[in-house]
Amino acid sequence: MTTDQDAAMMRRCLALASSARARGEVPYAAVIGRNGRMVCESINRANADRDVTQHAELVAISQAQKALGTSSLDDCTLYTLVEPCPMCAYAMREVRIGRVVYGLGSPVMGGHSRWNILGDDGLSSRMPEVFATPPDIVAGFFTHEAAAVMQAWNPLFWTFVELRDLIRADVLHGTKRGRKRSLAAASLRWMVDRLWRR
């Protein structure tokens, strides 16, 4: 179940992600809220910091812990455009994040749909001193808007991501997906042949 506050937080996340291009980053962003109020926000900092671990979710988690003066974010919600990767998902479990809201699925790298770190009861049942029960998950929230941000950032990148099924926005394509994918695949093959295989 989502609320108006969830929609406001996700809109802020979308705006942050849209601003990432100007800062030389990929369009990933995270917002952490608590009791309907924003605690912190971040975009990816991997390029700026030359550190691949600086995903938006990890940066936001670090900021939230400092801002709230605690290592437990059990009463917080993390909002992000794309399903968190395993690295970010594990950090979310360790800080006991209470809720995760994301737009696009990530069938290859997803810390929820592929690796199920976010939903793994074994972490909390075997180590309840460290891990809380799995967070509540809201998947597919603002999917169209999240996909639009990714596509606007780099249409070629978005085509590549869709072809490889790395990020999924199924509701955008419906029954036309196969045809679009074939045309996109042909276009990508043509570009590779012309630009890189001279």
One Martini backbone bead per residue (centre of mass of N, CA, C, O) as a GRO file, in nm:
protein
  198
    1MET     BB    1   0.096   0.037   0.022
    2THR     BB    2   0.030   0.370  -0.071
    3THR     BB    3   0.111   0.718  -0.056
    4ASP     BB    4   0.153   1.051  -0.087
    5GLN     BB    5   0.437   1.040   0.038
    6ASP     BB    6   0.551   0.837  -0.158
    7ALA     BB    7   0.510   1.008  -0.412
    8ALA     BB    8   0.690   1.245  -0.323
    9MET     BB    9   0.952   1.083  -0.286
   10MET     BB   10   0.964   0.968  -0.576
   11ARG     BB   11   0.975   1.237  -0.722
   12ARG     BB   12   1.244   1.321  -0.599
   13CYS     BB   13   1.403   1.084  -0.711
   14LEU     BB   14   1.356   1.149  -1.009
   15ALA     BB   15   1.487   1.430  -1.005
   16LEU     BB   16   1.766   1.339  -0.919
   17ALA     BB   17   1.820   1.146  -1.153
   18SER     BB   18   1.793   1.367  -1.375
   19SER     BB   19   2.054   1.533  -1.252
   20ALA     BB   20   2.303   1.337  -1.298
   21ARG     BB   21   2.419   1.415  -1.575
   22ALA     BB   22   2.543   1.694  -1.487
   23ARG     BB   23   2.741   1.506  -1.284
   24GLY     BB   24   2.835   1.231  -1.434
   25GLU     BB   25   2.590   1.032  -1.384
   26VAL     BB   26   2.390   0.796  -1.329
   27PRO     BB   27   2.026   0.749  -1.293
   28TYR     BB   28   2.066   0.734  -0.965
   29ALA     BB   29   1.851   0.721  -0.669
   30ALA     BB   30   1.796   0.830  -0.318
   31VAL     BB   31   1.544   0.809  -0.057
   32ILE     BB   32   1.493   0.896   0.289
   33GLY     BB   33   1.227   0.816   0.512
   34ARG     BB   34   1.041   0.956   0.808
   35ASN     BB   35   0.734   1.006   0.890
   36GLY     BB   36   0.706   1.170   0.599
   37ARG     BB   37   1.012   1.256   0.610
   38MET     BB   38   1.303   1.374   0.504
   39VAL     BB   39   1.639   1.277   0.560
   40CYS     BB   40   1.759   1.192   0.264
   41GLU     BB   41   1.981   1.227  -0.031
   42SER     BB   42   2.086   1.062  -0.349
   43ILE     BB   43   2.331   0.995  -0.572
   44ASN     BB   44   2.546   0.878  -0.748
   45ARG     BB   45   2.931   0.851  -0.682
   46ALA     BB   46   3.122   0.677  -0.861
   47ASN     BB   47   3.254   0.891  -1.050
   48ALA     BB   48   3.333   1.122  -0.855
   49ASP     BB   49   3.491   0.906  -0.648
   50ARG     BB   50   3.607   0.653  -0.776
   51ASP     BB   51   3.359   0.447  -0.657
   52VAL     BB   52   3.162   0.164  -0.691
   53THR     BB   53   3.021   0.183  -0.390
   54GLN     BB   54   2.861   0.468  -0.464
   55HIS     BB   55   2.570   0.421  -0.422
   56ALA     BB   56   2.289   0.581  -0.351
   57GLU     BB   57   2.196   0.395  -0.118
   58LEU     BB   58   2.464   0.401   0.048
   59VAL     BB   59   2.483   0.701   0.087
   60ALA     BB   60   2.207   0.737   0.226
   61ILE     BB   61   2.255   0.551   0.464
   62SER     BB   62   2.493   0.706   0.581
   63GLN     BB   63   2.343   0.975   0.620
   64ALA     BB   64   2.111   0.871   0.802
   65GLN     BB   65   2.281   0.774   1.040
   66LYS     BB   66   2.399   1.052   1.102
   67ALA     BB   67   2.134   1.221   1.127
   68LEU     BB   68   2.004   1.007   1.354
   69GLY     BB   69   2.219   0.855   1.540
   70THR     BB   70   2.200   0.562   1.387
   71SER     BB   71   2.208   0.211   1.271
   72SER     BB   72   1.887   0.219   1.275
   73LEU     BB   73   1.621   0.199   1.003
   74ASP     BB   74   1.329   0.071   1.091
   75ASP     BB   75   1.155   0.365   1.038
   76CYS     BB   76   1.231   0.346   0.730
   77THR     BB   77   1.233   0.464   0.384
   78LEU     BB   78   1.336   0.345   0.066
   79TYR     BB   79   1.398   0.519  -0.241
   80THR     BB   80   1.402   0.385  -0.585
   81LEU     BB   81   1.418   0.320  -0.922
   82VAL     BB   82   1.590   0.058  -0.873
   83GLU     BB   83   1.654  -0.232  -0.788
   84PRO     BB   84   1.851  -0.344  -0.566
   85CYS     BB   85   2.139  -0.460  -0.515
   86PRO     BB   86   2.307  -0.679  -0.320
   87MET     BB   87   2.480  -0.470  -0.172
   88CYS     BB   88   2.243  -0.284  -0.089
   89ALA     BB   89   2.056  -0.496   0.037
   90TYR     BB   90   2.243  -0.577   0.268
   91ALA     BB   91   2.260  -0.300   0.400
   92MET     BB   92   1.957  -0.280   0.457
   93ARG     BB   93   1.951  -0.520   0.650
   94GLU     BB   94   2.168  -0.416   0.857
   95VAL     BB   95   1.988  -0.140   0.913
   96ARG     BB   96   1.679  -0.223   0.920
   97ILE     BB   97   1.501  -0.156   0.703
   98GLY     BB   98   1.148  -0.125   0.673
   99ARG     BB   99   1.141  -0.002   0.366
  100VAL     BB  100   1.093  -0.065   0.003
  101VAL     BB  101   1.096   0.152  -0.290
  102TYR     BB  102   1.039   0.064  -0.640
  103GLY     BB  103   1.028   0.054  -0.987
  104LEU     BB  104   1.246  -0.122  -1.129
  105GLY     BB  105   1.351  -0.412  -1.238
  106SER     BB  106   1.630  -0.674  -1.171
  107PRO     BB  107   1.683  -0.987  -1.298
  108VAL     BB  108   2.011  -0.999  -1.262
  109MET     BB  109   2.077  -0.781  -0.993
  110GLY     BB  110   1.861  -0.838  -0.783
  111GLY     BB  111   1.800  -0.817  -0.424
  112HIS     BB  112   1.506  -0.960  -0.470
  113SER     BB  113   1.437  -1.128  -0.740
  114ARG     BB  114   1.716  -1.290  -0.753
  115TRP     BB  115   1.858  -1.299  -0.442
  116ASN     BB  116   1.672  -1.231  -0.184
  117ILE     BB  117   1.777  -1.042   0.051
  118LEU     BB  118   1.524  -0.876   0.135
  119GLY     BB  119   1.348  -1.170   0.189
  120ASP     BB  120   1.540  -1.311   0.397
  121ASP     BB  121   1.472  -1.496   0.685
  122GLY     BB  122   1.750  -1.622   0.767
  123LEU     BB  123   1.889  -1.374   0.881
  124SER     BB  124   1.683  -1.324   1.123
  125SER     BB  125   1.672  -1.619   1.246
  126ARG     BB  126   1.994  -1.651   1.289
  127MET     BB  127   2.037  -1.304   1.335
  128PRO     BB  128   1.854  -1.105   1.536
  129GLU     BB  129   2.076  -0.902   1.643
  130VAL     BB  130   2.113  -0.780   1.339
  131PHE     BB  131   1.841  -0.881   1.196
  132ALA     BB  132   1.560  -0.808   1.073
  133THR     BB  133   1.301  -0.832   0.929
  134PRO     BB  134   1.188  -0.803   0.644
  135PRO     BB  135   1.107  -0.576   0.439
  136ASP     BB  136   0.897  -0.387   0.294
  137ILE     BB  137   0.765  -0.420  -0.044
  138VAL     BB  138   0.763  -0.187  -0.329
  139ALA     BB  139   0.693  -0.271  -0.652
  140GLY     BB  140   0.636  -0.071  -0.932
  141PHE     BB  141   0.685   0.233  -0.861
  142PHE     BB  142   0.686   0.446  -1.110
  143THR     BB  143   0.774   0.302  -1.378
  144HIS     BB  144   0.738   0.499  -1.614
  145GLU     BB  145   0.914   0.727  -1.495
  146ALA     BB  146   1.176   0.567  -1.462
  147ALA     BB  147   1.209   0.491  -1.760
  148ALA     BB  148   1.217   0.783  -1.869
  149VAL     BB  149   1.479   0.865  -1.730
  150MET     BB  150   1.662   0.653  -1.862
  151GLN     BB  151   1.600   0.725  -2.159
  152ALA     BB  152   1.681   1.028  -2.147
  153TRP     BB  153   1.976   0.990  -2.071
  154ASN     BB  154   2.003   0.705  -2.267
  155PRO     BB  155   1.879   0.543  -2.530
  156LEU     BB  156   2.098   0.329  -2.586
  157PHE     BB  157   2.121   0.215  -2.304
  158TRP     BB  158   1.824   0.133  -2.278
  159THR     BB  159   1.829  -0.069  -2.508
  160PHE     BB  160   2.045  -0.254  -2.392
  161VAL     BB  161   1.898  -0.319  -2.126
  162GLU     BB  162   1.650  -0.448  -2.262
  163LEU     BB  163   1.791  -0.668  -2.430
  164ARG     BB  164   1.926  -0.796  -2.158
  165ASP     BB  165   1.728  -0.778  -1.913
  166LEU     BB  166   1.828  -0.580  -1.665
  167ILE     BB  167   1.574  -0.396  -1.699
  168ARG     BB  168   1.226  -0.378  -1.594
  169ALA     BB  169   0.926  -0.254  -1.802
  170ASP     BB  170   0.669  -0.416  -1.904
  171VAL     BB  171   0.425  -0.206  -1.902
  172LEU     BB  172   0.532  -0.042  -2.157
  173HIS     BB  173   0.489  -0.284  -2.392
  174GLY     BB  174   0.348  -0.535  -2.383
  175THR     BB  175   0.287  -0.682  -2.698
  176LYS     BB  176   0.534  -0.504  -2.842
  177ARG     BB  177   0.815  -0.605  -2.747
  178GLY     BB  178   0.925  -0.791  -2.969
  179ARG     BB  179   0.943  -0.582  -3.198
  180LYS     BB  180   1.117  -0.374  -3.055
  181ARG     BB  181   1.353  -0.562  -2.994
  182SER     BB  182   1.425  -0.632  -3.288
  183LEU     BB  183   1.482  -0.345  -3.383
  184ALA     BB  184   1.694  -0.282  -3.168
  185ALA     BB  185   1.888  -0.512  -3.236
  186ALA     BB  186   1.945  -0.426  -3.526
  187SER     BB  187   2.054  -0.144  -3.457
  188LEU     BB  188   2.285  -0.235  -3.275
  189ARG     BB  189   2.432  -0.414  -3.479
  190TRP     BB  190   2.484  -0.194  -3.685
  191MET     BB  191   2.656  -0.010  -3.500
  192VAL     BB  192   2.875  -0.210  -3.433
  193ASP     BB  193   2.965  -0.267  -3.725
  194ARG     BB  194   3.032   0.040  -3.799
  195LEU     BB  195   3.209   0.134  -3.533
  196TRP     BB  196   3.384  -0.145  -3.427
  197ARG     BB  197   3.404  -0.326  -3.723
  198ARG     BB  198   3.619  -0.208  -3.955
   0.00000   0.00000   0.00000
